[in-house]
Structure formats: structure tokens, C-alpha cells
Amino acid sequence: MTLSLLPCLLAVLLATDTHAMGPAGSPAAPAGPGQGMDESVIPAEIIEITRAVRDRPIGERMAAISEPLLGTPYLNDAAGEGFGTDPDPPVRYDAFDCLTFVEEVLSLALAPDPLSASAVRRQLRYAQGGPVTYENRNHFMLQEWVPRNIENGLLEDITAQLGETHLIEKTVTSRTWSQWRKRASFRLPDERLPTGTYRLQVMRLGAAAEVVDQIPDGALILTVRESRDHVPIVVTHIGFKVPAGDIPLMRHATRMGSEPRVRNDKLGWYLEHVRWYQRWPVDGITVLMPQEAGPRRTTESTGSR
């Protein structure tokens, strides 16, 4: 297994934090190109639920689809291409890391049918117009996963709509990558590593705690660390808000607690919990909203069913 820079994986740097990630886990047999993408691995229960809720609002769909996955074990770097550099399966339901959990739930929720979820998954996970390969994967959240999925219309950054934010501007150079002690974890040539100045709207934890009720159901919540000159990344975790009555919940695959797994946490509690991370403090959160496409968007906007 090769390590991939999924947001939750990055917190492996934080061995003293309860949110830190552990070493990679389950081995997978190598497969040829195209293998492992068979959607028959989606549990029948998930397919049934996905079809049953396809006309509901996005937050309700994501909550219903992911409900049977609560308690699923956490596994660092859970997915790969099924061949080549990272032969881990591209689709699996026996274990997740924080990003593969979000990607799978989003793929099912946004696809017109669960058996076509692979098309959405590919958009989320890989640079558009390129092959499904380790080299073409969106490994880096700030530089690739977030901006590319905003550009392709799957996500919208709504952080500034919720309250006061500040803009992170992070310049990453080839020297930044070469000095980073986690560089060797990526089987990518130097020229493949993204460089430039990258921006992200971030809401401080205190401000976020005041607007938890205003965060839409289904919104993705990214945990953003303080920027450090010698570290090319800032996003280290991702989950999403689920509708839960009067107490907003965050559903995520996490290593927190004694049993790393997919779980719900009170969103207000989570924001307070990460406030106390010491080794690499949390700067705040970024909130991204999944975007509907085609007829479903029109249906929801008019309130019709």
C-alpha cells in the first residue's frame, strides 16, 4: 500500500493528537487496469436506500445513505486504483478513511443511480480529462481536491456566507516539498508536485461555533490547520453535517476515541475538541456545499416532488 495524501491521513504528523492517523492497513491483491471498479461491491442495502431517497434534499440523502455505514472501521489510505502504484480497491465498504468515506457518500448521493456512482467518484478523485491512475489522483486537498471540485461544479465554498472568515494564502514551492519530512510517502516525481500560491477561506473555531445551526445539512466540513512554511498542506480532516433535530451532528470516519470508525459527533463538541490540539493547532474550518446537477436541482429549488 502506498500512502495517499487524503486530508485525514495528513494528521499522521500529529502523533500526540487523538485525531491523528495511524499507519496504513489492509493489504489488497494487485489488479489490472479497470478491475475493482465493479459497482456490485456496493451493498444491496445501500443501493436500495439510495434509490428510495433520490428525490430528497442532498443532506437527507447523504444522511440516509451513510446511516448503515456507522461503525465501519477506520483504515488509513483505504482506497487506491486497484492496480499499479496503489493496488488497494477503488471501491470498498469494509473500511474508510475520512476522505474515501465522504467521496463514497457523495458519489452515491449525487449520481442519478447508485450504479453510476463511479462517474461521480472519478470526478471527485481524479484530475479531469486524465486517466484513473495514482499520478492523476487529487492527492492534495488545498492544491487539488478542493479547487478542482469547485471548478468542475461538484462543490461550492460557502464559508464566507456563514460568517466572518479570513483568507489563507499559502505559497508552495519545490523547496517546500523537498523539505517536508512526509515527501517520501508519495510515489510521485518532483515535477508532479503542485507549486504556486493557493487560497482558502477559513472561519475561526469560535465563529464557527456560533453558526453551527446555520450550516446546511450535507455541507462538507474541512478541518484546517495553521499554515507552516515548511509544510505544504493545511487541510487534515473532512466530514459532513447530517440533519439531527436540534443538535447539529458531524458524520465522519475518524481515529478519535478507542475505536477508530465512522461515527457521529456533535458538531459543537467537535469544534471545541479540536481547539485544544497543541502540536499543530487548528486555524478553523472551511465549509463546502455539494452542488446538484440537472433536473434534481430544479426540483429542489421549486420545492416540488
mmCIF file of C-alpha atoms in Angstrom:
data_model
loop_
_atom_site.group_PDB
_atom_site.id
_atom_site.type_symbol
_atom_site.label_atom_id
_atom_site.label_comp_id
_atom_site.label_asym_id
_atom_site.label_seq_id
_atom_site.Cartn_x
_atom_site.Cartn_y
_atom_site.Cartn_z
ATOM 1 C CA MET A 1 0.000 0.000 0.000
ATOM 2 C CA THR A 2 1.216 3.483 -0.771
ATOM 3 C CA LEU A 3 0.272 6.470 1.298
ATOM 4 C CA SER A 4 -2.027 8.965 -0.384
ATOM 5 C CA LEU A 5 -2.490 12.490 0.865
ATOM 6 C CA LEU A 6 -6.077 12.271 1.912
ATOM 7 C CA PRO A 7 -6.952 15.012 4.368
ATOM 8 C CA CYS A 8 -7.291 12.760 7.394
ATOM 9 C CA LEU A 9 -4.080 10.906 6.513
ATOM 10 C CA LEU A 10 -2.132 14.122 6.826
ATOM 11 C CA ALA A 11 -2.700 14.244 10.534
ATOM 12 C CA VAL A 12 -0.267 11.340 10.896
ATOM 13 C CA LEU A 13 2.141 14.156 11.702
ATOM 14 C CA LEU A 14 0.234 14.666 14.932
ATOM 15 C CA ALA A 15 1.049 11.571 16.892
ATOM 16 C CA THR A 16 0.053 13.232 20.142
ATOM 17 C CA ASP A 17 -3.365 14.364 18.911
ATOM 18 C CA THR A 18 -6.324 11.992 19.220
ATOM 19 C CA HIS A 19 -7.344 12.992 15.696
ATOM 20 C CA ALA A 20 -4.049 11.797 14.228
ATOM 21 C CA MET A 21 -3.978 8.979 11.720
ATOM 22 C CA GLY A 22 -2.237 5.651 12.059
ATOM 23 C CA PRO A 23 -0.229 3.558 9.610
ATOM 24 C CA ALA A 24 -1.758 2.081 6.503
ATOM 25 C CA GLY A 25 -3.648 -1.154 6.976
ATOM 26 C CA SER A 26 -5.286 -3.855 4.966
ATOM 27 C CA PRO A 27 -3.408 -5.425 2.051
ATOM 28 C CA ALA A 28 -5.078 -5.914 -1.286
ATOM 29 C CA ALA A 29 -4.254 -8.207 -4.149
ATOM 30 C CA PRO A 30 -2.950 -6.433 -7.257
ATOM 31 C CA ALA A 31 -5.424 -5.987 -10.071
ATOM 32 C CA GLY A 32 -5.228 -4.898 -13.666
ATOM 33 C CA PRO A 33 -6.449 -1.547 -15.009
ATOM 34 C CA GLY A 34 -10.205 -1.260 -14.781
ATOM 35 C CA GLN A 35 -10.563 -4.023 -12.231
ATOM 36 C CA GLY A 36 -12.049 -3.172 -8.861
ATOM 37 C CA MET A 37 -14.497 -0.651 -10.333
ATOM 38 C CA ASP A 38 -17.350 -3.165 -10.390
ATOM 39 C CA GLU A 39 -20.228 -1.466 -8.598
ATOM 40 C CA SER A 40 -21.514 -4.833 -7.411
ATOM 41 C CA VAL A 41 -19.392 -4.224 -4.299
ATOM 42 C CA ILE A 42 -21.986 -1.670 -3.183
ATOM 43 C CA PRO A 43 -24.119 -3.444 -0.553
ATOM 44 C CA ALA A 44 -27.666 -4.173 -1.678
ATOM 45 C CA GLU A 45 -28.995 -2.245 1.327
ATOM 46 C CA ILE A 46 -27.107 0.881 0.249
ATOM 47 C CA ILE A 47 -28.393 0.587 -3.319
ATOM 48 C CA GLU A 48 -31.950 0.232 -2.061
ATOM 49 C CA ILE A 49 -31.677 3.212 0.284
ATOM 50 C CA THR A 50 -30.017 5.384 -2.355
ATOM 51 C CA ARG A 51 -32.834 4.763 -4.810
ATOM 52 C CA ALA A 52 -35.501 5.271 -2.158
ATOM 53 C CA VAL A 53 -34.232 8.736 -1.155
ATOM 54 C CA ARG A 54 -33.084 10.053 -4.544
ATOM 55 C CA ASP A 55 -35.751 12.814 -4.597
ATOM 56 C CA ARG A 56 -34.982 14.131 -1.110
ATOM 57 C CA PRO A 57 -32.708 17.138 -0.370
ATOM 58 C CA ILE A 58 -28.972 16.446 -0.536
ATOM 59 C CA GLY A 59 -28.454 16.454 3.246
ATOM 60 C CA GLU A 60 -31.189 13.902 3.802
ATOM 61 C CA ARG A 61 -29.815 11.698 1.037
ATOM 62 C CA MET A 62 -26.309 11.777 2.459
ATOM 63 C CA ALA A 63 -27.591 11.001 5.956
ATOM 64 C CA ALA A 64 -29.734 8.069 4.806
ATOM 65 C CA ILE A 65 -27.072 6.585 2.531
ATOM 66 C CA SER A 66 -24.391 6.752 5.220
ATOM 67 C CA GLU A 67 -26.525 5.595 8.150
ATOM 68 C CA PRO A 68 -25.789 1.863 7.575
ATOM 69 C CA LEU A 69 -22.060 2.706 7.464
ATOM 70 C CA LEU A 70 -21.926 3.957 11.045
ATOM 71 C CA GLY A 71 -19.464 1.807 12.957
ATOM 72 C CA THR A 72 -17.472 0.815 9.854
ATOM 73 C CA PRO A 73 -13.772 0.578 10.810
ATOM 74 C CA TYR A 74 -11.378 3.396 10.031
ATOM 75 C CA LEU A 75 -8.484 2.452 7.740
ATOM 76 C CA ASN A 76 -5.756 4.862 6.751
ATOM 77 C CA ASP A 77 -5.386 5.237 2.960
ATOM 78 C CA ALA A 78 -8.290 2.909 2.370
ATOM 79 C CA ALA A 79 -8.580 3.111 -1.423
ATOM 80 C CA GLY A 80 -6.362 3.003 -4.481
ATOM 81 C CA GLU A 81 -6.721 2.316 -8.168
ATOM 82 C CA GLY A 82 -6.887 -1.463 -7.916
ATOM 83 C CA PHE A 83 -3.636 -1.770 -9.899
ATOM 84 C CA GLY A 84 -0.239 -0.170 -10.365
ATOM 85 C CA THR A 85 1.288 2.037 -7.704
ATOM 86 C CA ASP A 86 -1.619 1.711 -5.273
ATOM 87 C CA PRO A 87 -3.416 -1.638 -5.795
ATOM 88 C CA ASP A 88 -5.905 -1.105 -2.971
ATOM 89 C CA PRO A 89 -9.512 -1.382 -4.194
ATOM 90 C CA PRO A 90 -11.038 1.836 -5.574
ATOM 91 C CA VAL A 91 -14.418 0.894 -4.100
ATOM 92 C CA ARG A 92 -14.853 -0.736 -0.706
ATOM 93 C CA TYR A 93 -17.363 -0.791 2.127
ATOM 94 C CA ASP A 94 -15.463 -2.709 4.799
ATOM 95 C CA ALA A 95 -13.327 0.281 5.855
ATOM 96 C CA PHE A 96 -12.904 4.007 5.157
ATOM 97 C CA ASP A 97 -10.612 6.905 5.854
ATOM 98 C CA CYS A 98 -12.151 10.349 6.204
ATOM 99 C CA LEU A 99 -11.934 11.279 2.524
ATOM 100 C CA THR A 100 -12.921 7.953 0.982
ATOM 101 C CA PHE A 101 -15.984 7.944 3.258
ATOM 102 C CA VAL A 102 -17.036 11.399 2.058
ATOM 103 C CA GLU A 103 -16.267 10.575 -1.567
ATOM 104 C CA GLU A 104 -18.351 7.405 -1.497
ATOM 105 C CA VAL A 105 -21.355 9.023 0.170
ATOM 106 C CA LEU A 106 -21.188 11.992 -2.211
ATOM 107 C CA SER A 107 -20.826 9.742 -5.253
ATOM 108 C CA LEU A 108 -23.981 7.868 -4.346
ATOM 109 C CA ALA A 109 -25.916 10.982 -3.347
ATOM 110 C CA LEU A 110 -25.081 12.962 -6.498
ATOM 111 C CA ALA A 111 -25.322 10.177 -9.076
ATOM 112 C CA PRO A 112 -28.675 9.688 -10.836
ATOM 113 C CA ASP A 113 -28.480 5.997 -9.867
ATOM 114 C CA PRO A 114 -26.126 4.172 -7.473
ATOM 115 C CA LEU A 115 -24.794 2.003 -10.284
ATOM 116 C CA SER A 116 -23.458 5.128 -11.976
ATOM 117 C CA ALA A 117 -21.726 6.445 -8.840
ATOM 118 C CA SER A 118 -18.330 5.600 -10.325
ATOM 119 C CA ALA A 119 -18.618 8.558 -12.716
ATOM 120 C CA VAL A 120 -19.039 10.993 -9.812
ATOM 121 C CA ARG A 121 -16.319 9.251 -7.815
ATOM 122 C CA ARG A 122 -13.927 9.649 -10.711
ATOM 123 C CA GLN A 123 -14.716 13.380 -10.942
ATOM 124 C CA LEU A 124 -14.096 13.818 -7.225
ATOM 125 C CA ARG A 125 -10.908 11.801 -7.078
ATOM 126 C CA TYR A 126 -9.027 12.471 -10.324
ATOM 127 C CA ALA A 127 -7.954 15.391 -12.470
ATOM 128 C CA GLN A 128 -10.432 15.826 -15.286
ATOM 129 C CA GLY A 129 -9.522 14.549 -18.720
ATOM 130 C CA GLY A 130 -6.824 12.265 -17.374
ATOM 131 C CA PRO A 131 -6.615 8.539 -16.681
ATOM 132 C CA VAL A 132 -7.533 6.777 -13.460
ATOM 133 C CA THR A 133 -4.009 6.452 -12.126
ATOM 134 C CA TYR A 134 -2.142 7.155 -8.923
ATOM 135 C CA GLU A 135 -0.309 10.001 -10.651
ATOM 136 C CA ASN A 136 -3.577 11.630 -11.744
ATOM 137 C CA ARG A 137 -5.287 11.381 -8.352
ATOM 138 C CA ASN A 138 -6.191 14.515 -6.375
ATOM 139 C CA HIS A 139 -3.729 13.771 -3.587
ATOM 140 C CA PHE A 140 -3.506 17.249 -2.069
ATOM 141 C CA MET A 141 -6.587 18.956 -0.648
ATOM 142 C CA LEU A 142 -5.559 22.622 -0.792
ATOM 143 C CA GLN A 143 -3.863 22.394 -4.166
ATOM 144 C CA GLU A 144 -6.035 19.810 -5.968
ATOM 145 C CA TRP A 145 -9.112 18.221 -4.395
ATOM 146 C CA VAL A 146 -10.832 21.408 -3.237
ATOM 147 C CA PRO A 147 -10.155 23.761 -6.183
ATOM 148 C CA ARG A 148 -10.745 21.102 -8.836
ATOM 149 C CA ASN A 149 -14.078 20.022 -7.381
ATOM 150 C CA ILE A 150 -15.198 23.628 -7.126
ATOM 151 C CA GLU A 151 -14.118 24.204 -10.714
ATOM 152 C CA ASN A 152 -15.956 21.126 -12.007
ATOM 153 C CA GLY A 153 -19.160 22.255 -10.277
ATOM 154 C CA LEU A 154 -19.487 19.479 -7.702
ATOM 155 C CA LEU A 155 -18.800 21.756 -4.723
ATOM 156 C CA GLU A 156 -19.229 25.399 -3.722
ATOM 157 C CA ASP A 157 -17.277 27.161 -0.986
ATOM 158 C CA ILE A 158 -19.955 28.710 1.264
ATOM 159 C CA THR A 159 -17.711 29.523 4.241
ATOM 160 C CA ALA A 160 -17.941 33.298 3.784
ATOM 161 C CA GLN A 161 -21.734 33.091 3.520
ATOM 162 C CA LEU A 162 -21.943 31.773 7.072
ATOM 163 C CA GLY A 163 -19.954 34.426 8.929
ATOM 164 C CA GLU A 164 -16.654 36.216 9.258
ATOM 165 C CA THR A 165 -13.738 34.467 7.564
ATOM 166 C CA HIS A 166 -10.100 35.108 6.792
ATOM 167 C CA LEU A 167 -8.211 34.152 3.677
ATOM 168 C CA ILE A 168 -5.294 31.753 3.837
ATOM 169 C CA GLU A 169 -2.741 32.398 1.093
ATOM 170 C CA LYS A 170 -0.164 29.658 1.020
ATOM 171 C CA THR A 171 2.778 29.636 -1.366
ATOM 172 C CA VAL A 172 4.216 26.197 -2.036
ATOM 173 C CA THR A 173 7.498 25.751 -3.902
ATOM 174 C CA SER A 174 9.607 22.778 -4.886
ATOM 175 C CA ARG A 175 11.733 23.584 -1.843
ATOM 176 C CA THR A 176 8.655 23.286 0.390
ATOM 177 C CA TRP A 177 8.097 19.759 -0.879
ATOM 178 C CA SER A 178 11.744 18.723 -0.635
ATOM 179 C CA GLN A 179 11.994 19.914 2.972
ATOM 180 C CA TRP A 180 8.782 18.223 4.074
ATOM 181 C CA ARG A 181 9.519 15.074 6.027
ATOM 182 C CA LYS A 182 6.471 13.299 4.567
ATOM 183 C CA ARG A 183 7.605 13.791 0.970
ATOM 184 C CA ALA A 184 8.894 10.223 0.723
ATOM 185 C CA SER A 185 5.382 8.886 1.382
ATOM 186 C CA PHE A 186 4.325 9.874 -2.131
ATOM 187 C CA ARG A 187 5.433 7.918 -5.148
ATOM 188 C CA LEU A 188 5.233 10.945 -7.375
ATOM 189 C CA PRO A 189 8.009 12.572 -9.400
ATOM 190 C CA ASP A 190 9.073 16.013 -8.222
ATOM 191 C CA GLU A 191 7.594 17.666 -11.287
ATOM 192 C CA ARG A 192 4.172 16.223 -10.415
ATOM 193 C CA LEU A 193 4.020 18.002 -7.035
ATOM 194 C CA PRO A 194 1.868 21.163 -7.300
ATOM 195 C CA THR A 195 3.535 24.534 -6.730
ATOM 196 C CA GLY A 196 2.151 28.057 -6.627
ATOM 197 C CA THR A 197 0.032 30.219 -4.343
ATOM 198 C CA TYR A 198 -3.197 28.658 -3.077
ATOM 199 C CA ARG A 199 -6.089 30.321 -1.260
ATOM 200 C CA LEU A 200 -8.760 29.095 1.108
ATOM 201 C CA GLN A 201 -11.473 30.890 3.079
ATOM 202 C CA VAL A 202 -11.366 29.794 6.726
ATOM 203 C CA MET A 203 -13.709 30.520 9.638
ATOM 204 C CA ARG A 204 -12.195 30.568 13.099
ATOM 205 C CA LEU A 205 -13.458 27.926 15.500
ATOM 206 C CA GLY A 206 -15.179 30.424 17.792
ATOM 207 C CA ALA A 207 -17.080 31.991 14.910
ATOM 208 C CA ALA A 208 -17.976 28.561 13.551
ATOM 209 C CA ALA A 209 -19.373 27.501 16.934
ATOM 210 C CA GLU A 210 -21.782 30.435 16.775
ATOM 211 C CA VAL A 211 -23.231 29.407 13.405
ATOM 212 C CA VAL A 212 -23.388 25.600 13.633
ATOM 213 C CA ASP A 213 -27.175 25.774 13.283
ATOM 214 C CA GLN A 214 -26.789 27.700 10.027
ATOM 215 C CA ILE A 215 -24.504 25.189 8.327
ATOM 216 C CA PRO A 216 -26.682 23.381 5.761
ATOM 217 C CA ASP A 217 -27.295 19.660 6.062
ATOM 218 C CA GLY A 218 -24.930 17.795 3.751
ATOM 219 C CA ALA A 219 -22.248 20.505 3.890
ATOM 220 C CA LEU A 220 -18.663 19.243 3.981
ATOM 221 C CA ILE A 221 -16.636 20.460 6.945
ATOM 222 C CA LEU A 222 -12.870 20.667 6.440
ATOM 223 C CA THR A 223 -10.525 20.976 9.401
ATOM 224 C CA VAL A 224 -7.798 23.491 8.536
ATOM 225 C CA ARG A 225 -4.527 23.698 10.461
ATOM 226 C CA GLU A 226 -2.345 26.738 10.943
ATOM 227 C CA SER A 227 -0.147 27.299 7.900
ATOM 228 C CA ARG A 228 3.516 26.430 8.341
ATOM 229 C CA ASP A 229 6.214 27.426 5.876
ATOM 230 C CA HIS A 230 7.869 24.002 5.807
ATOM 231 C CA VAL A 231 4.601 22.021 5.437
ATOM 232 C CA PRO A 232 2.776 22.115 2.060
ATOM 233 C CA ILE A 233 -0.631 21.097 3.418
ATOM 234 C CA VAL A 234 -3.184 22.632 5.792
ATOM 235 C CA VAL A 235 -6.373 20.511 5.484
ATOM 236 C CA THR A 236 -6.207 17.416 7.662
ATOM 237 C CA HIS A 237 -9.771 16.113 8.050
ATOM 238 C CA ILE A 238 -13.183 16.113 6.421
ATOM 239 C CA GLY A 239 -16.705 15.106 7.418
ATOM 240 C CA PHE A 240 -20.227 16.342 6.717
ATOM 241 C CA LYS A 241 -23.200 17.678 8.634
ATOM 242 C CA VAL A 242 -26.251 15.452 8.973
ATOM 243 C CA PRO A 243 -29.775 16.509 9.963
ATOM 244 C CA ALA A 244 -30.390 15.549 13.583
ATOM 245 C CA GLY A 245 -33.091 17.635 15.183
ATOM 246 C CA ASP A 246 -31.917 20.405 17.492
ATOM 247 C CA ILE A 247 -28.292 19.239 17.837
ATOM 248 C CA PRO A 248 -26.163 19.515 14.652
ATOM 249 C CA LEU A 249 -24.075 16.403 14.047
ATOM 250 C CA MET A 250 -20.921 15.784 12.076
ATOM 251 C CA ARG A 251 -20.607 12.346 10.494
ATOM 252 C CA HIS A 252 -17.052 11.266 9.690
ATOM 253 C CA ALA A 253 -14.547 8.442 9.595
ATOM 254 C CA THR A 254 -12.116 9.202 12.399
ATOM 255 C CA ARG A 255 -9.430 7.807 14.654
ATOM 256 C CA MET A 256 -10.768 9.698 17.645
ATOM 257 C CA GLY A 257 -11.622 7.557 20.633
ATOM 258 C CA SER A 258 -10.692 3.995 21.442
ATOM 259 C CA GLU A 259 -12.386 2.505 18.373
ATOM 260 C CA PRO A 260 -11.488 4.263 15.074
ATOM 261 C CA ARG A 261 -14.604 4.123 12.920
ATOM 262 C CA VAL A 262 -17.350 6.002 11.109
ATOM 263 C CA ARG A 263 -19.284 7.857 13.788
ATOM 264 C CA ASN A 264 -21.438 10.859 14.639
ATOM 265 C CA ASP A 265 -20.194 13.651 16.857
ATOM 266 C CA LYS A 266 -21.994 16.779 17.996
ATOM 267 C CA LEU A 267 -20.628 19.453 15.700
ATOM 268 C CA GLY A 268 -20.315 21.962 18.522
ATOM 269 C CA TRP A 269 -18.379 19.421 20.589
ATOM 270 C CA TYR A 270 -16.058 18.676 17.680
ATOM 271 C CA LEU A 271 -15.228 22.361 17.171
ATOM 272 C CA GLU A 272 -14.385 22.669 20.860
ATOM 273 C CA HIS A 273 -12.387 19.435 20.847
ATOM 274 C CA VAL A 274 -10.052 20.441 18.029
ATOM 275 C CA ARG A 275 -9.492 23.820 19.648
ATOM 276 C CA TRP A 276 -7.149 22.085 22.101
ATOM 277 C CA TYR A 277 -4.814 20.468 19.563
ATOM 278 C CA GLN A 278 -1.359 21.613 20.600
ATOM 279 C CA ARG A 279 1.289 20.192 18.318
ATOM 280 C CA TRP A 280 -0.302 21.600 15.174
ATOM 281 C CA PRO A 281 -3.119 23.999 16.135
ATOM 282 C CA VAL A 282 -6.344 24.200 14.150
ATOM 283 C CA ASP A 283 -6.902 27.520 12.384
ATOM 284 C CA GLY A 284 -10.592 26.900 11.706
ATOM 285 C CA ILE A 285 -12.932 25.219 9.241
ATOM 286 C CA THR A 286 -13.862 25.567 5.591
ATOM 287 C CA VAL A 287 -17.407 24.645 4.542
ATOM 288 C CA LEU A 288 -18.146 23.265 1.073
ATOM 289 C CA MET A 289 -21.661 22.567 -0.206
ATOM 290 C CA PRO A 290 -22.330 19.735 -2.693
ATOM 291 C CA GLN A 291 -23.996 21.024 -5.840
ATOM 292 C CA GLU A 292 -26.923 19.369 -7.553
ATOM 293 C CA ALA A 293 -26.976 18.885 -11.299
ATOM 294 C CA GLY A 294 -29.695 18.755 -13.902
ATOM 295 C CA PRO A 295 -33.390 18.204 -13.150
ATOM 296 C CA ARG A 296 -32.859 17.426 -9.465
ATOM 297 C CA ARG A 297 -31.552 20.937 -8.804
ATOM 298 C CA THR A 298 -34.648 22.460 -10.425
ATOM 299 C CA THR A 299 -36.954 20.154 -8.484
ATOM 300 C CA GLU A 300 -35.444 21.012 -5.122
ATOM 301 C CA SER A 301 -35.287 24.738 -5.803
ATOM 302 C CA THR A 302 -39.043 24.838 -6.518
ATOM 303 C CA GLY A 303 -39.916 22.603 -3.577
ATOM 304 C CA SER A 304 -41.782 20.153 -5.832
ATOM 305 C CA ARG A 305 -41.521 16.370 -5.688
#
